[in-house]
PDB file of C-alpha atoms in Angstrom:
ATOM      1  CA  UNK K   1      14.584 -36.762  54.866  1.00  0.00           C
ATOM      2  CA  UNK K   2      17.941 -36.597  52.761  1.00  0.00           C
ATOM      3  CA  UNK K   3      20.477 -34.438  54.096  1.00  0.00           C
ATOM      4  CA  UNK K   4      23.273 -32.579  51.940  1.00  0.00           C
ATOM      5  CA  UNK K   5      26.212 -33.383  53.973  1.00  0.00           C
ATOM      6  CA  UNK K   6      29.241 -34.658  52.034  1.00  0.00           C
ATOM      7  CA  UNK K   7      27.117 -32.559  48.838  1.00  0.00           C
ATOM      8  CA  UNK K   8      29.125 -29.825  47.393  1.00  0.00           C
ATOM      9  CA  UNK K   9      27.106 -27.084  45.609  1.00  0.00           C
ATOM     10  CA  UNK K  10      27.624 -23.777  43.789  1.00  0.00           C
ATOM     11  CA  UNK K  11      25.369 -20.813  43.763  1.00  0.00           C
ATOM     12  CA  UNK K  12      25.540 -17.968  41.296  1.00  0.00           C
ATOM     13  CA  UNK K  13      24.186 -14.373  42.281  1.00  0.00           C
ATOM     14  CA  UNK K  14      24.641 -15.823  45.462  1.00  0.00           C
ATOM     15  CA  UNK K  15      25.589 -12.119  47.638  1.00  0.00           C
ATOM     16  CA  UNK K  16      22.044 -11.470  49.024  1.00  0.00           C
ATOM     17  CA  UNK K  17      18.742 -11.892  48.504  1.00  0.00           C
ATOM     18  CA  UNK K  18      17.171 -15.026  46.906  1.00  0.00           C
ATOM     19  CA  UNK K  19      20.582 -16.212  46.343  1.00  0.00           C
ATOM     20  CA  UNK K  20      21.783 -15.882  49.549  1.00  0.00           C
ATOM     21  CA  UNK K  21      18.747 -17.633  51.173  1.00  0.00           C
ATOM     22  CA  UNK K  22      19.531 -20.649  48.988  1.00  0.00           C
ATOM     23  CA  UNK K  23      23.477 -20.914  50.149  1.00  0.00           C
ATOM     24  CA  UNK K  24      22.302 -21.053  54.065  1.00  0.00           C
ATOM     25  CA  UNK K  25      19.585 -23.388  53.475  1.00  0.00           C
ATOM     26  CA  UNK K  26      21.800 -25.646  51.937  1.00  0.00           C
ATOM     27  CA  UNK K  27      24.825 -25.210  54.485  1.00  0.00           C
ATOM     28  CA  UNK K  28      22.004 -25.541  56.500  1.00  0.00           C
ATOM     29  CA  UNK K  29      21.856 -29.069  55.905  1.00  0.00           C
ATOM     30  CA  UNK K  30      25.258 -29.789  55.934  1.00  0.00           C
ATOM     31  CA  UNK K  31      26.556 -29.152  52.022  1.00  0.00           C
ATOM     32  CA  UNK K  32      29.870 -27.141  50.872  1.00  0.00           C
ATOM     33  CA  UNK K  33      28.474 -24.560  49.441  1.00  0.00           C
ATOM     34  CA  UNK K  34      30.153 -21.765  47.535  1.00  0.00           C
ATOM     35  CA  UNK K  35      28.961 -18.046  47.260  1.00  0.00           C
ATOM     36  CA  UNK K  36      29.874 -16.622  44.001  1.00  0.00           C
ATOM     37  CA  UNK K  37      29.143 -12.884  43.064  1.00  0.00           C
ATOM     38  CA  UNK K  38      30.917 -10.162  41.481  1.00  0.00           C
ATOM     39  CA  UNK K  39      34.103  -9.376  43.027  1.00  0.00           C
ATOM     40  CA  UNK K  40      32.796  -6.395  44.804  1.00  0.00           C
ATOM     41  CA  UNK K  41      30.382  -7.933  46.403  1.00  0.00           C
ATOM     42  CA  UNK K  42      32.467 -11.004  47.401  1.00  0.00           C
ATOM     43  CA  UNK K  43      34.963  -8.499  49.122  1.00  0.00           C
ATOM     44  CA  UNK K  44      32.232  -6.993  51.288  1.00  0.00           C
ATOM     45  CA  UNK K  45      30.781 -10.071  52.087  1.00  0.00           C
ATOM     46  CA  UNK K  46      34.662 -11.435  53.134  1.00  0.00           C
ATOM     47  CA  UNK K  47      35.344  -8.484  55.329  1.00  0.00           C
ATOM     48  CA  UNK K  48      31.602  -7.711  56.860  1.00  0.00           C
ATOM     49  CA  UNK K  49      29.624 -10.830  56.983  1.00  0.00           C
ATOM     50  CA  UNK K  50      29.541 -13.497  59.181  1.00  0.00           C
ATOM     51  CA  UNK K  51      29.044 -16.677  56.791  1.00  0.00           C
ATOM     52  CA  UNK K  52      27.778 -19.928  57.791  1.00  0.00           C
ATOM     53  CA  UNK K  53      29.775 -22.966  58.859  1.00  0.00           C
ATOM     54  CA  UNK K  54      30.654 -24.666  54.809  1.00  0.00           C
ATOM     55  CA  UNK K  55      30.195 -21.238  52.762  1.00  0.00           C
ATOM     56  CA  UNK K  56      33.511 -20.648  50.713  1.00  0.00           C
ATOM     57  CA  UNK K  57      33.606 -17.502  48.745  1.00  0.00           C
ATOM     58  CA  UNK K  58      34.885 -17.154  44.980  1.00  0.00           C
ATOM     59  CA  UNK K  59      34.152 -13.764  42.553  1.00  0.00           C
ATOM     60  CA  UNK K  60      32.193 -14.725  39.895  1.00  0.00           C
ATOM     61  CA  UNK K  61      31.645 -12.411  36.705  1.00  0.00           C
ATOM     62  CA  UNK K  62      29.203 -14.475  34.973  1.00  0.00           C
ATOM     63  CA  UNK K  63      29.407 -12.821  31.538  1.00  0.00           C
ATOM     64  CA  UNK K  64      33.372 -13.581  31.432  1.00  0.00           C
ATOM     65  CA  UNK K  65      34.715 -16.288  30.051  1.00  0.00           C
ATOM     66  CA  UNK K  66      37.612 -17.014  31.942  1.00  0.00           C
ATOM     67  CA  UNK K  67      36.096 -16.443  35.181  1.00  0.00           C
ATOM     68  CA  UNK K  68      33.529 -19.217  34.842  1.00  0.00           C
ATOM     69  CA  UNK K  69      37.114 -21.544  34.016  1.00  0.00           C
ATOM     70  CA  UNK K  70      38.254 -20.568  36.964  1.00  0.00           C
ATOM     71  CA  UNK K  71      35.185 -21.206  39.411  1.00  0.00           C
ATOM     72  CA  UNK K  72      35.214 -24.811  38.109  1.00  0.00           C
ATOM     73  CA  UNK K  73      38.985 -25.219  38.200  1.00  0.00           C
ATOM     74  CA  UNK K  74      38.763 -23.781  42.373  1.00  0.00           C
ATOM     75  CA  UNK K  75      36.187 -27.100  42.486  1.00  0.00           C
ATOM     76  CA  UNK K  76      38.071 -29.579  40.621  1.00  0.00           C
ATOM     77  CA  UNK K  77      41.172 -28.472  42.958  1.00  0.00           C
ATOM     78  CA  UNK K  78      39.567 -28.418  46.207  1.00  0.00           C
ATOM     79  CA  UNK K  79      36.469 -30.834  46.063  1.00  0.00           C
ATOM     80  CA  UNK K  80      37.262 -33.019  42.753  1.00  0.00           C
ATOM     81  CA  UNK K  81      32.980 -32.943  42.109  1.00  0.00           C
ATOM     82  CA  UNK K  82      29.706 -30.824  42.179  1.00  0.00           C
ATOM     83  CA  UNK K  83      26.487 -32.202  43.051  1.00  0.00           C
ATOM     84  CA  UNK K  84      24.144 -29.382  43.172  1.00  0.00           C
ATOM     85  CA  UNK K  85      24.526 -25.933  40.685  1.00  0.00           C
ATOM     86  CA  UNK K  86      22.286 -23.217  40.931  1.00  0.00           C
ATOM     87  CA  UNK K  87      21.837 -20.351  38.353  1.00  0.00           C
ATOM     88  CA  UNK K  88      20.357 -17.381  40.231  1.00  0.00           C
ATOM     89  CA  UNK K  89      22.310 -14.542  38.844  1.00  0.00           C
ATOM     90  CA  UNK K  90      20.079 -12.421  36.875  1.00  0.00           C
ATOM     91  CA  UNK K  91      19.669  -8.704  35.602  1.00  0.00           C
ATOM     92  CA  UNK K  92      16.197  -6.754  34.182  1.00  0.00           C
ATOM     93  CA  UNK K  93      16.464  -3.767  31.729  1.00  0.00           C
ATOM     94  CA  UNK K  94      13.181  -2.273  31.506  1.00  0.00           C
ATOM     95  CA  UNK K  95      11.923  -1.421  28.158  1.00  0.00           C
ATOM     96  CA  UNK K  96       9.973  -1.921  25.220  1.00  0.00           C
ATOM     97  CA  UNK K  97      11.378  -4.682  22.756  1.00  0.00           C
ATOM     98  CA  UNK K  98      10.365  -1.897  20.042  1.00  0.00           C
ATOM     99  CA  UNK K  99      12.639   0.839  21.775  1.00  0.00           C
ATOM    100  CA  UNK K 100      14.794  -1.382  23.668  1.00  0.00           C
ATOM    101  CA  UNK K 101      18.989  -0.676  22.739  1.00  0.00           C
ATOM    102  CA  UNK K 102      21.242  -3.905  21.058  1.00  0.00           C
ATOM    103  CA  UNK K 103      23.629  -3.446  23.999  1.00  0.00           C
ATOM    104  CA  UNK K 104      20.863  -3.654  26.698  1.00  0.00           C
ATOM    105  CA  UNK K 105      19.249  -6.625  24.794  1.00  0.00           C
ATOM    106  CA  UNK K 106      22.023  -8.134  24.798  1.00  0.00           C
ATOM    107  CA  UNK K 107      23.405  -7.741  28.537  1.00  0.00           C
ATOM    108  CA  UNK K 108      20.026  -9.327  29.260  1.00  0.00           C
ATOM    109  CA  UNK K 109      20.002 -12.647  27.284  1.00  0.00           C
ATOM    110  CA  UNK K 110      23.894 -13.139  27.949  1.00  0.00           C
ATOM    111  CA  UNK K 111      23.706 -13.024  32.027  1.00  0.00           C
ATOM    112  CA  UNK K 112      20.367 -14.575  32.534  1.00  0.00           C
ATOM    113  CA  UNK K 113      20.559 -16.949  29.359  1.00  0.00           C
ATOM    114  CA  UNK K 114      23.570 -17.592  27.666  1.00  0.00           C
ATOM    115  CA  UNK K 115      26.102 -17.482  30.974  1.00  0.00           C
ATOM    116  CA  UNK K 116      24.276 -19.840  32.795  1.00  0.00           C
ATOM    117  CA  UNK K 117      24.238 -22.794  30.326  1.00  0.00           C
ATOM    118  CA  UNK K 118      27.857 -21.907  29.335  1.00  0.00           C
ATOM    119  CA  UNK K 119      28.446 -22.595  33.403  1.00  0.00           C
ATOM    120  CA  UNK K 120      26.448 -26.036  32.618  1.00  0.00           C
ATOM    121  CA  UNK K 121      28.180 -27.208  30.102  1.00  0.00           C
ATOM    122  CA  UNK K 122      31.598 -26.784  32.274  1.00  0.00           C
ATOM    123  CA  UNK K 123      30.342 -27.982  35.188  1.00  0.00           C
ATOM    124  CA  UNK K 124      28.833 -31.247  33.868  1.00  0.00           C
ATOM    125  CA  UNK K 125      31.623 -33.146  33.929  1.00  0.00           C
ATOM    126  CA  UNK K 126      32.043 -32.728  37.663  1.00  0.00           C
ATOM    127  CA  UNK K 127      28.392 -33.725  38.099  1.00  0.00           C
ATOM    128  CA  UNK K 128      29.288 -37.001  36.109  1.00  0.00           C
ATOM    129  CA  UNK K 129      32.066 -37.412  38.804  1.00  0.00           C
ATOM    130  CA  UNK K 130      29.799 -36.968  41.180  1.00  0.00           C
ATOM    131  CA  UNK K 131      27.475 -39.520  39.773  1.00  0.00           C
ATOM    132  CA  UNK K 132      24.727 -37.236  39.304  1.00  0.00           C
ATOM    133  CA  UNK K 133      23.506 -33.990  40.943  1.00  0.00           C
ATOM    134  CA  UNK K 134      20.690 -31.359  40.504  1.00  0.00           C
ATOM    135  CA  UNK K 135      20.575 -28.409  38.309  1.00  0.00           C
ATOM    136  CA  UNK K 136      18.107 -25.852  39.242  1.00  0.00           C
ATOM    137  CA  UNK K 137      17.921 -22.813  37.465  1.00  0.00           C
ATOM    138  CA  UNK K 138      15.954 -19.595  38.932  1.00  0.00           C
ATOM    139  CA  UNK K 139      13.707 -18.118  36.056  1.00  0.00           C
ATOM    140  CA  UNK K 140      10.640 -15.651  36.550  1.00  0.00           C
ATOM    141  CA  UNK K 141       6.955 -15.498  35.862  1.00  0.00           C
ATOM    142  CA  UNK K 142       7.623 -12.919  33.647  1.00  0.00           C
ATOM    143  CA  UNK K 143       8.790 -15.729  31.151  1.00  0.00           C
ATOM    144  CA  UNK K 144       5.073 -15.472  30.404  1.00  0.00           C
ATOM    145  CA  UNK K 145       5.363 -12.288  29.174  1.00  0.00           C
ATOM    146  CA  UNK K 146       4.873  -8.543  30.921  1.00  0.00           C
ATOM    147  CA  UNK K 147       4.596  -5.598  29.538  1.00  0.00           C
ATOM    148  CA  UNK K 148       7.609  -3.078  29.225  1.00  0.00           C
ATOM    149  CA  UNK K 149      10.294  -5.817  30.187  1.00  0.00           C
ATOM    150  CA  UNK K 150      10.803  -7.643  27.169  1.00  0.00           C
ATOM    151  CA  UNK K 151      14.287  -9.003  26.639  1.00  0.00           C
ATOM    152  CA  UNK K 152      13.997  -9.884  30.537  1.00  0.00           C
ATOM    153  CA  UNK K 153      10.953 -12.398  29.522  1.00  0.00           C
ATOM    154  CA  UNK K 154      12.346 -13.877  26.463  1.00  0.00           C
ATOM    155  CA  UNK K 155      15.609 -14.626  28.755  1.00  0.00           C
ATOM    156  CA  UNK K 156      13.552 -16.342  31.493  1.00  0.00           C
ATOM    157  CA  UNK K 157      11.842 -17.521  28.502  1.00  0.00           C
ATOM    158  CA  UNK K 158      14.416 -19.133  26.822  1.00  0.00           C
ATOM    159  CA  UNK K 159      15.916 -20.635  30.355  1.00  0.00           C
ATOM    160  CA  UNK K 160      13.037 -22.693  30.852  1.00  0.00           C
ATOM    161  CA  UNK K 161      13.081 -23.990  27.288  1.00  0.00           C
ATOM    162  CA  UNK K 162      16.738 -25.095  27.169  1.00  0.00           C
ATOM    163  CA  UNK K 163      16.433 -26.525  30.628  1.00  0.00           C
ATOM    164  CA  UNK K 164      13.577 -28.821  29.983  1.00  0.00           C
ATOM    165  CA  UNK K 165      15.627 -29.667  26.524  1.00  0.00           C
ATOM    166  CA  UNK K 166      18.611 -30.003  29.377  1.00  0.00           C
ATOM    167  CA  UNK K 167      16.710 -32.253  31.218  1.00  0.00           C
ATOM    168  CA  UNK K 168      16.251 -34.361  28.474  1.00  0.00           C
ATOM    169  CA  UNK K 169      20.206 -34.782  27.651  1.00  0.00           C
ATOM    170  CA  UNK K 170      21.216 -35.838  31.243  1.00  0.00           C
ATOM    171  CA  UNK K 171      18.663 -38.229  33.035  1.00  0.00           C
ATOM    172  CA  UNK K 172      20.620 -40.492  32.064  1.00  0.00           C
ATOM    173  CA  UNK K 173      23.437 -39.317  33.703  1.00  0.00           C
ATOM    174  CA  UNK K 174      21.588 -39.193  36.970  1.00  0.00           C
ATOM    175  CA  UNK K 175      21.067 -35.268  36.445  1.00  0.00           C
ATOM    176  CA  UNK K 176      18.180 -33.307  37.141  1.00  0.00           C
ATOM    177  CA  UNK K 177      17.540 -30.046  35.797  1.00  0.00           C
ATOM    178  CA  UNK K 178      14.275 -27.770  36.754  1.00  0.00           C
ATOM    179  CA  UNK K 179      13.136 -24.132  36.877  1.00  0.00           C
ATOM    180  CA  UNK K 180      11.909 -22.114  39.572  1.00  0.00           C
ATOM    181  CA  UNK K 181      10.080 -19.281  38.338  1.00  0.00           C
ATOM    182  CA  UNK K 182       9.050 -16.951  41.578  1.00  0.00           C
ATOM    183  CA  UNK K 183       6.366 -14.512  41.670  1.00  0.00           C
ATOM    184  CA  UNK K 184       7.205 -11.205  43.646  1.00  0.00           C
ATOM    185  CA  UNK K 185       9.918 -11.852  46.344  1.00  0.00           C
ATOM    186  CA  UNK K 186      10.740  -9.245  48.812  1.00  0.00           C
ATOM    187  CA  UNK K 187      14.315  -8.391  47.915  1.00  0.00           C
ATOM    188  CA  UNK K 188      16.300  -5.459  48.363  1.00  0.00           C
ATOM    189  CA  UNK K 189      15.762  -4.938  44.160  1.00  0.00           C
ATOM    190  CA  UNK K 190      11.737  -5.185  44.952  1.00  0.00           C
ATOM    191  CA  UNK K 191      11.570  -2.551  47.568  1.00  0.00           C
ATOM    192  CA  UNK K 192      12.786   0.216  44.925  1.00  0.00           C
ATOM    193  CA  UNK K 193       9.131  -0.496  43.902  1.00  0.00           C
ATOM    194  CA  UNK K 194       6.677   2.724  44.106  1.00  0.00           C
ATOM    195  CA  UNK K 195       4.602   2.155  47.187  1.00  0.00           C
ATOM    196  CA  UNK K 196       1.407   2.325  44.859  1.00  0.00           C
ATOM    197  CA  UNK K 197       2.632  -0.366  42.696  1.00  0.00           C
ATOM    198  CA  UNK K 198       3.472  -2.675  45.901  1.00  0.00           C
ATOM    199  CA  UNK K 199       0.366  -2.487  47.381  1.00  0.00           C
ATOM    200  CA  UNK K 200      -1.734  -3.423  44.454  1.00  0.00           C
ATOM    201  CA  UNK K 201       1.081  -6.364  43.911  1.00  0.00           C
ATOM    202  CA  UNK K 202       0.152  -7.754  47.250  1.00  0.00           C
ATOM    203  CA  UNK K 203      -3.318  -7.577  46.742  1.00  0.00           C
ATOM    204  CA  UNK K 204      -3.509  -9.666  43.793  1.00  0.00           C
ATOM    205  CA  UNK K 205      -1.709 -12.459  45.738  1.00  0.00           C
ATOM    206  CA  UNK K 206      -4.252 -14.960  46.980  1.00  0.00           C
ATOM    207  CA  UNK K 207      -2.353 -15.804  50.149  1.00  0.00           C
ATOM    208  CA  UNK K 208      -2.076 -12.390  51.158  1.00  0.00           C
ATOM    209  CA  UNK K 209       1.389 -11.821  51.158  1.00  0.00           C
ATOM    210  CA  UNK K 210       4.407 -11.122  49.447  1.00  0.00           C
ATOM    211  CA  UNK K 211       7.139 -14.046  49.074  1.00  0.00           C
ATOM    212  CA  UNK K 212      10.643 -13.693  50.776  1.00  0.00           C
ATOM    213  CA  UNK K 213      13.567 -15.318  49.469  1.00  0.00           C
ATOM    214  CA  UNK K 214      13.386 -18.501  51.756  1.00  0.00           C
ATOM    215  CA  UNK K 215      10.705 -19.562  49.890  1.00  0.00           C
ATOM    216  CA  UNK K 216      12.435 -20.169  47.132  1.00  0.00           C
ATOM    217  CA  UNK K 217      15.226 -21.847  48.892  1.00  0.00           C
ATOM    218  CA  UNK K 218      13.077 -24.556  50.478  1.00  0.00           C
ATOM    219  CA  UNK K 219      12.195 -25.361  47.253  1.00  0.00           C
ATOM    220  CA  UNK K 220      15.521 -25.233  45.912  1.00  0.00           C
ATOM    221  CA  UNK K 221      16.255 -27.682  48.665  1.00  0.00           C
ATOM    222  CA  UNK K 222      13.429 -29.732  47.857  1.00  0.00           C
ATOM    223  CA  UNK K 223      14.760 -29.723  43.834  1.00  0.00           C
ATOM    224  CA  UNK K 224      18.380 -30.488  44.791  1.00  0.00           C
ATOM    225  CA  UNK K 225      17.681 -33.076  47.662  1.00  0.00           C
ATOM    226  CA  UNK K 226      14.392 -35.049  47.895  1.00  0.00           C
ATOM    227  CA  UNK K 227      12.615 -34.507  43.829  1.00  0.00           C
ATOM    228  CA  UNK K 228      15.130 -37.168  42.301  1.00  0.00           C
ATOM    229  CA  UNK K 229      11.894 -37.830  40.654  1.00  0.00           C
ATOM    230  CA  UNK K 230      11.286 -34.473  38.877  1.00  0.00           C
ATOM    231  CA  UNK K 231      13.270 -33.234  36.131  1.00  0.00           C
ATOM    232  CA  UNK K 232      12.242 -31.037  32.854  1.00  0.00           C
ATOM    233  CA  UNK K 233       9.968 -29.087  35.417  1.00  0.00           C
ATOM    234  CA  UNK K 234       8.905 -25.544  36.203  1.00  0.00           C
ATOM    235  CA  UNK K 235       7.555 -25.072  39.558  1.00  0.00           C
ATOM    236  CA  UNK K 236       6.085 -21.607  39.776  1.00  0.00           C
ATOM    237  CA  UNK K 237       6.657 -20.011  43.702  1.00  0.00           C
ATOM    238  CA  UNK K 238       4.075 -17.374  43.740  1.00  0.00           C
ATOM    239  CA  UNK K 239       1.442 -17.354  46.461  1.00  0.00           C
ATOM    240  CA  UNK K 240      -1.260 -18.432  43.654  1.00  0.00           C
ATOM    241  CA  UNK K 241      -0.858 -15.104  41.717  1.00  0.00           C
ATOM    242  CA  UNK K 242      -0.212 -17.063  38.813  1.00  0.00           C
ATOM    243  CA  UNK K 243      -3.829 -18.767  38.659  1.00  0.00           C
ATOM    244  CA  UNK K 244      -5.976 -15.443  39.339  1.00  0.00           C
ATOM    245  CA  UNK K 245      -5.927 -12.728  41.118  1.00  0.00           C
ATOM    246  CA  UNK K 246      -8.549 -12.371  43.730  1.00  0.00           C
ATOM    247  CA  UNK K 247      -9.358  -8.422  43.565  1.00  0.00           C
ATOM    248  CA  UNK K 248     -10.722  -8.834  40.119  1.00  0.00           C
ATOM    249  CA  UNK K 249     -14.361 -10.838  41.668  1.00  0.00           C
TER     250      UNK K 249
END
């Protein structure tokens, strides 16, 4: 079983939930790992939290410009590579695409869309020093489509379709690039859910239960570590919802 020691990684989104699973199950097994977030939530995580042996901090606004510079520029100055870069920030405005405003469209695509392959395209050169790494970006089911959300699917939507593109561009380099797209996850966002709307959610799964955010960090780990073999993918994390729901026999 490969190990991530000597592995340095970066994690967007990375100041709780699914995010946050991902960074310990990678220090975990033994990789630098940094926690980016928004500066506020850096801060609290710096003064409050007890953070694994590996985990560096660094604020992260992923919509600015200059702050994406400067999370590569803290690797190139401390670690001089990156083998492992995971997109996981994300945002959902709810609403129709024939109601929805320009502004809110827009804050959509650019965090879960156009930030994270503006982060690529900075950080590949420290992959290439690395001599190759994994890219694993964290889309959605809802890339499929769901009603009421929108500009969230066609940003999951368009993830997947410039990562497999991605995936194309680097192999050679000895770069992977995948998707994850998870079905519900219990995350602090999920359990603003009305109870009603929970319950049926949980029924429809076909293990009988609801995901929890180290479920998609084992297969983060499994994508950055051990599938040197799978690029171009999208491996959908979802208890089976995704082929049927059983309630509907």
């Amino acid at each position: 079983m490969s190990t991530a020691h000597n592995r340095v990684a970066l994690v967007t989104g990375a100041g709780s939930g699914i995010g946050r699973a991902i960074v310990e199950r990678l220090a975990d097994d033994g990789a630098t790992v940094l926690i980016t977030d928004l500066p506020h939530v850096i801060d609290s995580l710096d003064d409050k939290t007890a953070l694994p042996p590996g985990v560096e901090t660094h604020a992260l606004d992923v919509q600015d410009a200059s702050s994406r510079a400067a999370v590569i520029d803290t690797i190139t100055g401390r670690h001089g590579k990156l083998d492992i870069l995971v997109n996981c920030a994300g945002v959902g405005r709810d609403a129709r695409l024939t109601n929805i405003k320009d502004e809110d469209l827009a804050f959509t695509l650019n965090i879960n869309l156009l930030s994270a392959f503006s982060l690529i395209r900075r950080a590949l050169p420290l992959m290439q020093a690395a001599r190759g790494g994994a890219i694993v970006n964290i889309a959605s089911r809802a890339w499929l489509g769901i009603f009421g959300s929108g500009a969230y699917s066609a940003s999951k939507g368009g993830l997947i379709g410039a990562t497999r593109s991605l995936a194309l561009e680097v192999g050679e380099l000895g770069i992977t690039a995948n998707c994850i797209a998870p079905g519900y996850i219990a995350t602090p966002l999920s359990a603003t859910l009305p109870q009603e709307v929970l319950d049926k959610t949980l029924r429809s799964i076909p293990v009988q239960r609801g995901g929890v955010p180290e479920d998609i960090a084992a297969t983060v780990r499994y994508l950055a570590l051990e599938g040197s073999y799978m690029t171009g993918q999208v491996l959908t994390v979802c208890g089976g919802r995704s082929i049927g729901d059983p309630t509907s026999r």
